[in-house]
Amino acid sequence: MLGFRRKEERSAAVSVQTRPGGGHAPLPVGAGERELYRALRQSVPIIDAAIYKMRRLIGDFKVRCPDPIAQERLQRFLDGVQVNAGGTGINEFLGIYLEELITYGNAVGEMVMSGGQVGALYNAGLRDLELEDDGALGIRVSVLEPGGKRECGHRELLLISALNPEAGSIWGVSLLRGLPFVSSVLLQIYETLGTNWERMGNVRFAVTCKPDGAGSAAERARQMAGEWKNAMSSREPRDFVAVGDVSIKAIGPDNQLMESDVPVRQMLEQIVAKLGLPPFLLGLSWSSTERMSSQQADVLTSELEAYRRVLTPAVLKVCRTWLMLEGLPQDCEVVWDEITMQDEVDHANARYYTARARKLERELELSGQERGDNL
């Protein structure tokens, strides 16, 4: 086990233990399901957009410590810590962490040691890891490599979260569970629409010629077919000249496309209901006066607060580990910014009506006291 040391006792850097080696490794448990969710985000833009919006709507936070010096140093560390290869700040780490959590139901991160201190934060990919129950209410993390699997020995440096896990399971539940079937129907409708438009947009013609008996009919048909092909393939306007009784008709102009508005909306309603975001935030204008009601704002706020409750333990573990290694008191708390989903005008009106109600209540109390004194 890696023992925590004070800042004065610097040690050599520790490599990232959750990063796999080269070569092809065996597939971990649930790899097929996670690959399906990854493909789902790539195929259905509205799902990918919803996850990115949740990442930005989660908001920012501050860490409070009883010691103001410790708080200032800790905040400076959180703002400037290296994340993965090219990121900076714990918000970057939490954004990727939340994306993994929503998409796959689990997220794994690591505090990378450097010189006896937390030098960086690393988001581990679930495609290279295997999570196992160690039988003592803990999680054993192993890295899958070509020669087998390698267990991560320094569990105190790992950050592991699960989203809405089932009873007795260490695996979380992806927010996208239940969407593959609905999305497959939606994609099938889109693919059919594209095929129909390709057929009807690229007009086919039927050229009918009634020969007058002079010359070979086959030879005249070949000449006419060649001239028609040259006329249709030319990028510039070109006339088609034929001799005899020739008629040209478009194939399929009377065919009508199936109505897709209703089935597409039904599929999108199921997707939006699962994602938990109002439709207009995803670019769906189903109403001319679409806006977020107070009930929708309350529901969305509760959803974001649920994600914050999952992220808070990971943030606290990073903060307390850094404070311990610095020899500072480990007392700290995470204070998230208030989630505001309504317009500032609505907040101002709410404060105005609240102040007015309090004023009326005080006036009624004073008038009641005066009547009592007169009696």
Short mmCIF file of C-alpha atoms in Angstrom, two decimals:
data_model
loop_
_atom_site.label_atom_id
_atom_site.label_comp_id
_atom_site.label_asym_id
_atom_site.label_seq_id
_atom_site.Cartn_x
_atom_site.Cartn_y
_atom_site.Cartn_z
CA MET A 1 0.00 0.00 0.00
CA LEU A 2 1.15 3.50 -0.75
CA GLY A 3 1.32 5.47 2.49
CA PHE A 4 0.47 9.16 2.50
CA ARG A 5 3.38 11.38 3.45
CA ARG A 6 3.75 15.00 4.35
CA LYS A 7 4.93 17.53 1.84
CA GLU A 8 8.47 17.55 3.22
CA GLU A 9 9.00 13.89 2.35
CA ARG A 10 9.08 13.97 -1.44
CA SER A 11 9.11 10.66 -3.31
CA ALA A 12 9.50 9.61 -6.91
CA ALA A 13 6.66 10.03 -9.35
CA VAL A 14 4.15 7.21 -9.68
CA SER A 15 2.93 6.28 -13.14
CA VAL A 16 -0.74 6.06 -14.03
CA GLN A 17 -1.84 2.66 -12.77
CA THR A 18 -5.16 2.58 -14.65
CA ARG A 19 -3.54 3.11 -18.06
CA PRO A 20 -3.26 -0.16 -20.04
CA GLY A 21 -0.17 -1.39 -21.81
CA GLY A 22 0.19 -1.89 -25.55
CA GLY A 23 -1.37 -4.62 -27.63
CA HIS A 24 -4.84 -6.13 -27.69
CA ALA A 25 -6.49 -6.95 -24.38
CA PRO A 26 -9.54 -9.14 -23.69
CA LEU A 27 -12.91 -7.42 -23.52
CA PRO A 28 -14.13 -6.44 -20.03
CA VAL A 29 -17.53 -7.26 -18.59
CA GLY A 30 -20.28 -5.18 -20.22
CA ALA A 31 -18.06 -4.08 -23.11
CA GLY A 32 -20.76 -4.80 -25.68
CA GLU A 33 -23.36 -2.71 -23.87
CA ARG A 34 -20.97 0.21 -23.45
CA GLU A 35 -20.01 0.03 -27.12
CA LEU A 36 -23.72 0.19 -27.96
CA TYR A 37 -24.13 3.37 -25.88
CA ARG A 38 -21.06 4.88 -27.54
CA ALA A 39 -22.50 4.15 -30.98
CA LEU A 40 -25.84 5.54 -29.86
CA ARG A 41 -24.27 8.90 -29.05
CA GLN A 42 -22.57 8.96 -32.43
CA SER A 43 -25.72 8.02 -34.37
CA VAL A 44 -28.37 10.17 -32.63
CA PRO A 45 -27.21 13.80 -32.32
CA ILE A 46 -29.93 14.74 -29.84
CA ILE A 47 -28.58 12.25 -27.29
CA ASP A 48 -25.03 13.54 -27.65
CA ALA A 49 -26.23 17.15 -27.38
CA ALA A 50 -28.22 16.37 -24.21
CA ILE A 51 -25.21 14.88 -22.44
CA TYR A 52 -23.05 17.89 -23.34
CA LYS A 53 -25.74 20.26 -22.05
CA MET A 54 -25.96 18.35 -18.76
CA ARG A 55 -22.20 18.68 -18.44
CA ARG A 56 -22.48 22.45 -18.73
CA LEU A 57 -25.66 22.80 -16.65
CA ILE A 58 -24.09 21.01 -13.69
CA GLY A 59 -22.49 24.32 -12.72
CA ASP A 60 -19.43 25.28 -10.72
CA PHE A 61 -18.48 24.86 -7.07
CA LYS A 62 -16.19 26.18 -4.38
CA VAL A 63 -14.44 24.33 -1.57
CA ARG A 64 -14.62 25.84 1.91
CA CYS A 65 -12.12 25.12 4.66
CA PRO A 66 -12.07 26.48 8.25
CA ASP A 67 -8.48 27.60 7.68
CA PRO A 68 -8.47 30.48 5.12
CA ILE A 69 -4.85 29.76 4.11
CA ALA A 70 -5.65 26.11 3.44
CA GLN A 71 -8.73 27.12 1.47
CA GLU A 72 -6.75 29.55 -0.72
CA ARG A 73 -4.03 27.00 -1.44
CA LEU A 74 -6.55 24.24 -2.11
CA GLN A 75 -8.56 26.39 -4.51
CA ARG A 76 -5.38 27.33 -6.35
CA PHE A 77 -4.55 23.64 -6.71
CA LEU A 78 -8.04 22.77 -7.99
CA ASP A 79 -7.94 25.55 -10.58
CA GLY A 80 -4.50 24.66 -11.92
CA VAL A 81 -4.18 20.89 -11.57
CA GLN A 82 -3.28 19.05 -14.77
CA VAL A 83 -6.05 16.85 -16.19
CA ASN A 84 -5.12 14.00 -18.53
CA ALA A 85 -2.64 15.08 -21.19
CA GLY A 86 -3.85 18.54 -22.11
CA GLY A 87 -6.53 19.72 -19.68
CA THR A 88 -6.35 21.99 -16.65
CA GLY A 89 -8.60 22.36 -13.63
CA ILE A 90 -10.85 20.01 -11.74
CA ASN A 91 -13.89 21.20 -13.71
CA GLU A 92 -12.37 19.66 -16.84
CA PHE A 93 -11.89 16.40 -14.97
CA LEU A 94 -15.44 16.40 -13.57
CA GLY A 95 -16.91 17.16 -17.00
CA ILE A 96 -15.38 14.03 -18.54
CA TYR A 97 -16.16 12.09 -15.35
CA LEU A 98 -19.84 13.08 -15.58
CA GLU A 99 -20.03 12.17 -19.28
CA GLU A 100 -18.71 8.68 -18.55
CA LEU A 101 -21.11 8.37 -15.62
CA ILE A 102 -24.19 9.34 -17.65
CA THR A 103 -23.24 7.34 -20.75
CA TYR A 104 -22.06 4.10 -19.15
CA GLY A 105 -23.37 4.25 -15.56
CA ASN A 106 -19.85 4.14 -14.08
CA ALA A 107 -16.84 6.43 -14.02
CA VAL A 108 -13.28 5.81 -12.86
CA GLY A 109 -10.63 8.43 -12.21
CA GLU A 110 -7.20 8.49 -10.63
CA MET A 111 -5.05 10.90 -8.65
CA VAL A 112 -1.59 10.69 -10.20
CA MET A 113 1.24 11.20 -7.73
CA SER A 114 4.26 13.33 -8.55
CA GLY A 115 6.95 14.16 -6.01
CA GLY A 116 4.87 12.95 -3.07
CA GLN A 117 1.93 15.15 -4.03
CA VAL A 118 -1.11 14.94 -6.29
CA GLY A 119 0.34 16.08 -9.59
CA ALA A 120 -2.51 15.36 -12.01
CA LEU A 121 -5.97 13.88 -12.40
CA TYR A 122 -6.61 11.14 -14.94
CA ASN A 123 -9.90 9.90 -16.45
CA ALA A 124 -9.62 6.15 -16.95
CA GLY A 125 -11.45 4.52 -19.85
CA LEU A 126 -13.88 1.77 -18.87
CA ARG A 127 -13.08 -0.16 -22.04
CA ASP A 128 -9.70 -1.09 -20.49
CA LEU A 129 -10.84 -1.81 -16.93
CA GLU A 130 -12.60 -4.57 -15.07
CA LEU A 131 -14.47 -3.84 -11.82
CA GLU A 132 -14.99 -6.61 -9.29
CA ASP A 133 -16.54 -6.84 -5.84
CA ASP A 134 -13.84 -7.69 -3.32
CA GLY A 135 -16.35 -9.16 -0.84
CA ALA A 136 -15.75 -6.44 1.78
CA LEU A 137 -17.95 -3.66 0.38
CA GLY A 138 -15.06 -2.52 -1.79
CA ILE A 139 -14.28 -2.49 -5.49
CA ARG A 140 -11.25 -4.14 -7.02
CA VAL A 141 -10.05 -2.43 -10.21
CA SER A 142 -7.99 -4.40 -12.73
CA VAL A 143 -6.43 -3.24 -15.99
CA LEU A 144 -6.88 -5.59 -18.94
CA GLU A 145 -3.66 -6.20 -20.86
CA PRO A 146 -2.59 -8.66 -23.58
CA GLY A 147 -1.02 -10.98 -21.03
CA GLY A 148 -4.03 -10.98 -18.69
CA LYS A 149 -5.16 -8.45 -16.13
CA ARG A 150 -3.20 -6.36 -13.65
CA GLU A 151 -4.81 -5.28 -10.38
CA CYS A 152 -4.44 -1.65 -9.32
CA GLY A 153 -2.81 -1.83 -5.89
CA HIS A 154 -3.21 1.79 -4.76
CA ARG A 155 -6.95 1.97 -4.25
CA GLU A 156 -6.65 5.13 -2.17
CA LEU A 157 -5.73 7.00 -5.35
CA LEU A 158 -8.74 5.80 -7.34
CA LEU A 159 -12.07 7.60 -7.76
CA ILE A 160 -14.99 5.30 -8.56
CA SER A 161 -18.65 6.31 -8.94
CA ALA A 162 -21.79 4.46 -9.99
CA LEU A 163 -25.05 5.99 -11.20
CA ASN A 164 -28.19 4.46 -9.66
CA PRO A 165 -26.69 0.97 -9.12
CA GLU A 166 -29.04 -1.95 -8.64
CA ALA A 167 -29.18 -3.68 -5.26
CA GLY A 168 -26.06 -5.75 -4.64
CA SER A 169 -24.32 -4.58 -7.82
CA ILE A 170 -21.20 -2.43 -8.24
CA TRP A 171 -22.26 -1.50 -11.76
CA GLY A 172 -24.31 1.63 -12.31
CA VAL A 173 -27.18 2.09 -14.74
CA SER A 174 -26.62 4.20 -17.84
CA LEU A 175 -29.03 7.03 -18.53
CA LEU A 176 -29.27 5.66 -22.09
CA ARG A 177 -30.69 2.30 -21.01
CA GLY A 178 -33.94 1.72 -22.87
CA LEU A 179 -33.05 4.04 -25.75
CA PRO A 180 -31.43 1.61 -28.25
CA PHE A 181 -34.77 0.22 -29.48
CA VAL A 182 -36.44 3.62 -29.76
CA SER A 183 -33.36 5.06 -31.46
CA SER A 184 -33.22 2.15 -33.92
CA VAL A 185 -36.80 2.88 -34.99
CA LEU A 186 -35.98 6.58 -35.36
CA LEU A 187 -32.88 5.86 -37.43
CA GLN A 188 -34.85 3.44 -39.60
CA ILE A 189 -37.37 6.21 -40.36
CA TYR A 190 -34.57 8.61 -41.25
CA GLU A 191 -32.87 6.03 -43.45
CA THR A 192 -36.14 5.29 -45.25
CA LEU A 193 -36.75 9.00 -45.78
CA GLY A 194 -33.31 9.36 -47.30
CA THR A 195 -33.86 6.41 -49.63
CA ASN A 196 -37.24 7.72 -50.76
CA TRP A 197 -35.88 11.19 -51.38
CA GLU A 198 -33.01 9.73 -53.35
CA ARG A 199 -35.45 7.81 -55.50
CA MET A 200 -37.91 10.64 -56.02
CA GLY A 201 -35.38 13.46 -56.16
CA ASN A 202 -33.32 11.75 -58.86
CA VAL A 203 -36.08 11.55 -61.46
CA ARG A 204 -36.11 8.54 -63.79
CA PHE A 205 -37.50 8.87 -67.30
CA ALA A 206 -39.19 6.41 -69.68
CA VAL A 207 -38.46 7.07 -73.36
CA THR A 208 -40.86 5.36 -75.74
CA CYS A 209 -40.29 5.35 -79.49
CA LYS A 210 -42.68 4.03 -82.12
CA PRO A 211 -40.58 3.31 -85.21
CA ASP A 212 -42.05 4.10 -88.63
CA GLY A 213 -40.65 0.98 -90.19
CA ALA A 214 -37.67 2.59 -91.91
CA GLY A 215 -34.32 1.06 -90.88
CA SER A 216 -33.47 -1.31 -88.04
CA ALA A 217 -35.49 -0.73 -84.86
CA ALA A 218 -32.65 -2.02 -82.68
CA GLU A 219 -30.14 0.34 -84.28
CA ARG A 220 -32.44 3.34 -83.89
CA ALA A 221 -33.06 2.39 -80.24
CA ARG A 222 -29.32 2.26 -79.56
CA GLN A 223 -28.77 5.65 -81.17
CA MET A 224 -31.64 7.21 -79.24
CA ALA A 225 -30.42 5.69 -75.96
CA GLY A 226 -26.93 7.08 -76.56
CA GLU A 227 -28.22 10.56 -77.36
CA TRP A 228 -30.52 10.52 -74.32
CA LYS A 229 -27.67 9.45 -72.05
CA ASN A 230 -25.44 12.24 -73.36
CA ALA A 231 -28.19 14.80 -72.86
CA MET A 232 -28.91 13.72 -69.27
CA SER A 233 -25.25 13.40 -68.23
CA SER A 234 -24.25 16.80 -69.58
CA ARG A 235 -23.65 19.46 -66.93
CA GLU A 236 -24.89 22.14 -69.30
CA PRO A 237 -28.42 22.35 -70.77
CA ARG A 238 -28.58 20.15 -73.83
CA ASP A 239 -31.43 19.39 -76.21
CA PHE A 240 -32.53 15.90 -77.13
CA VAL A 241 -33.51 15.55 -80.79
CA ALA A 242 -35.26 12.45 -82.10
CA VAL A 243 -37.05 11.49 -85.27
CA GLY A 244 -40.38 9.72 -85.23
CA ASP A 245 -43.11 9.25 -82.67
CA VAL A 246 -41.16 9.66 -79.36
CA SER A 247 -42.73 10.22 -75.91
CA ILE A 248 -40.89 10.92 -72.65
CA LYS A 249 -42.49 10.49 -69.23
CA ALA A 250 -41.11 10.74 -65.69
CA ILE A 251 -41.28 7.55 -63.65
CA GLY A 252 -42.98 7.84 -60.30
CA PRO A 253 -43.94 11.53 -60.06
CA ASP A 254 -47.31 10.64 -58.55
CA ASN A 255 -45.84 8.65 -55.64
CA GLN A 256 -46.37 10.30 -52.26
CA LEU A 257 -43.94 10.08 -49.34
CA MET A 258 -45.27 8.66 -46.10
CA GLU A 259 -45.93 11.18 -43.36
CA SER A 260 -43.06 11.06 -40.88
CA ASP A 261 -43.90 13.92 -38.49
CA VAL A 262 -46.03 11.89 -36.08
CA PRO A 263 -43.81 8.77 -35.72
CA VAL A 264 -40.62 10.86 -35.52
CA ARG A 265 -42.12 13.04 -32.79
CA GLN A 266 -43.29 9.97 -30.88
CA MET A 267 -39.77 8.53 -30.90
CA LEU A 268 -38.23 11.89 -29.94
CA GLU A 269 -40.70 12.26 -27.07
CA GLN A 270 -39.52 8.95 -25.63
CA ILE A 271 -35.88 10.01 -25.95
CA VAL A 272 -36.49 13.44 -24.39
CA ALA A 273 -38.47 11.88 -21.53
CA LYS A 274 -35.53 9.58 -20.74
CA LEU A 275 -32.93 12.34 -20.94
CA GLY A 276 -34.89 14.65 -18.62
CA LEU A 277 -34.28 17.91 -20.51
CA PRO A 278 -37.01 20.25 -21.82
CA PRO A 279 -37.50 19.84 -25.59
CA PHE A 280 -36.60 23.41 -26.53
CA LEU A 281 -33.18 23.07 -24.88
CA LEU A 282 -32.45 20.39 -27.48
CA GLY A 283 -33.66 22.47 -30.42
CA LEU A 284 -37.15 20.90 -30.62
CA SER A 285 -39.71 23.66 -31.14
CA TRP A 286 -42.92 21.74 -30.65
CA SER A 287 -44.79 24.85 -29.57
CA SER A 288 -44.69 28.43 -30.86
CA THR A 289 -44.46 29.75 -27.29
CA GLU A 290 -42.11 27.09 -25.95
CA ARG A 291 -40.39 28.06 -22.70
CA MET A 292 -39.43 26.45 -19.45
CA SER A 293 -42.18 26.40 -16.86
CA SER A 294 -41.47 26.54 -13.16
CA GLN A 295 -42.40 22.84 -12.85
CA GLN A 296 -39.91 21.87 -15.57
CA ALA A 297 -37.24 24.02 -13.93
CA ASP A 298 -37.82 22.31 -10.58
CA VAL A 299 -37.60 18.84 -12.14
CA LEU A 300 -34.42 19.69 -14.07
CA THR A 301 -32.89 21.24 -10.95
CA SER A 302 -33.57 18.07 -8.97
CA GLU A 303 -31.94 15.98 -11.73
CA LEU A 304 -28.81 18.13 -11.71
CA GLU A 305 -28.64 18.06 -7.93
CA ALA A 306 -28.77 14.25 -8.05
CA TYR A 307 -25.72 14.25 -10.33
CA ARG A 308 -23.99 16.68 -7.98
CA ARG A 309 -24.54 14.29 -5.06
CA VAL A 310 -22.73 11.57 -7.03
CA LEU A 311 -19.83 13.88 -7.95
CA THR A 312 -19.34 15.43 -4.49
CA PRO A 313 -17.65 12.38 -2.86
CA ALA A 314 -15.07 12.28 -5.67
CA VAL A 315 -14.31 15.98 -5.22
CA LEU A 316 -14.00 15.59 -1.44
CA LYS A 317 -11.61 12.65 -1.82
CA VAL A 318 -9.34 14.70 -4.09
CA CYS A 319 -9.42 17.67 -1.70
CA ARG A 320 -8.80 15.67 1.47
CA THR A 321 -5.99 13.68 -0.13
CA TRP A 322 -4.26 16.89 -1.22
CA LEU A 323 -4.70 18.48 2.23
CA MET A 324 -3.35 15.34 3.93
CA LEU A 325 -0.25 15.27 1.75
CA GLU A 326 0.30 18.97 2.43
CA GLY A 327 0.06 18.42 6.18
CA LEU A 328 -3.04 20.63 6.46
CA PRO A 329 -6.34 19.96 8.28
CA GLN A 330 -8.63 17.84 6.16
CA ASP A 331 -11.86 19.62 7.12
CA CYS A 332 -13.54 20.90 3.96
CA GLU A 333 -16.90 20.99 2.25
CA VAL A 334 -18.06 21.39 -1.34
CA VAL A 335 -20.46 24.28 -1.98
CA TRP A 336 -22.12 24.19 -5.39
CA ASP A 337 -23.37 27.31 -7.11
CA GLU A 338 -27.11 27.85 -7.14
CA ILE A 339 -28.84 26.40 -10.19
CA THR A 340 -30.92 29.14 -11.86
CA MET A 341 -33.20 27.97 -14.67
CA GLN A 342 -35.57 30.94 -14.74
CA ASP A 343 -35.13 34.41 -16.21
CA GLU A 344 -33.75 37.18 -14.04
CA VAL A 345 -37.03 39.04 -14.53
CA ASP A 346 -38.90 36.14 -12.94
CA HIS A 347 -36.51 36.13 -9.98
CA ALA A 348 -36.91 39.89 -9.59
CA ASN A 349 -40.71 39.60 -9.67
CA ALA A 350 -40.59 36.78 -7.13
CA ARG A 351 -38.46 38.88 -4.76
CA TYR A 352 -40.80 41.86 -5.27
CA TYR A 353 -43.94 39.88 -4.44
CA THR A 354 -42.24 38.29 -1.43
CA ALA A 355 -41.20 41.67 -0.06
CA ARG A 356 -44.68 43.08 -0.69
CA ALA A 357 -46.30 40.17 1.14
CA ARG A 358 -44.00 40.64 4.14
CA LYS A 359 -44.82 44.36 4.21
CA LEU A 360 -48.56 43.63 4.24
CA GLU A 361 -48.10 41.07 7.01
CA ARG A 362 -46.26 43.61 9.16
CA GLU A 363 -48.94 46.22 8.53
CA LEU A 364 -51.64 43.77 9.55
CA GLU A 365 -49.74 42.88 12.72
CA LEU A 366 -49.31 46.53 13.63
CA SER A 367 -52.96 47.35 13.00
CA GLY A 368 -54.01 44.38 15.11
CA GLN A 369 -51.79 45.52 17.98
CA GLU A 370 -53.24 49.04 17.78
CA ARG A 371 -56.82 47.72 17.97
CA GLY A 372 -55.86 45.61 20.96
CA ASP A 373 -54.34 48.59 22.73
CA ASN A 374 -57.45 50.70 22.10
CA LEU A 375 -59.67 48.02 23.61
#
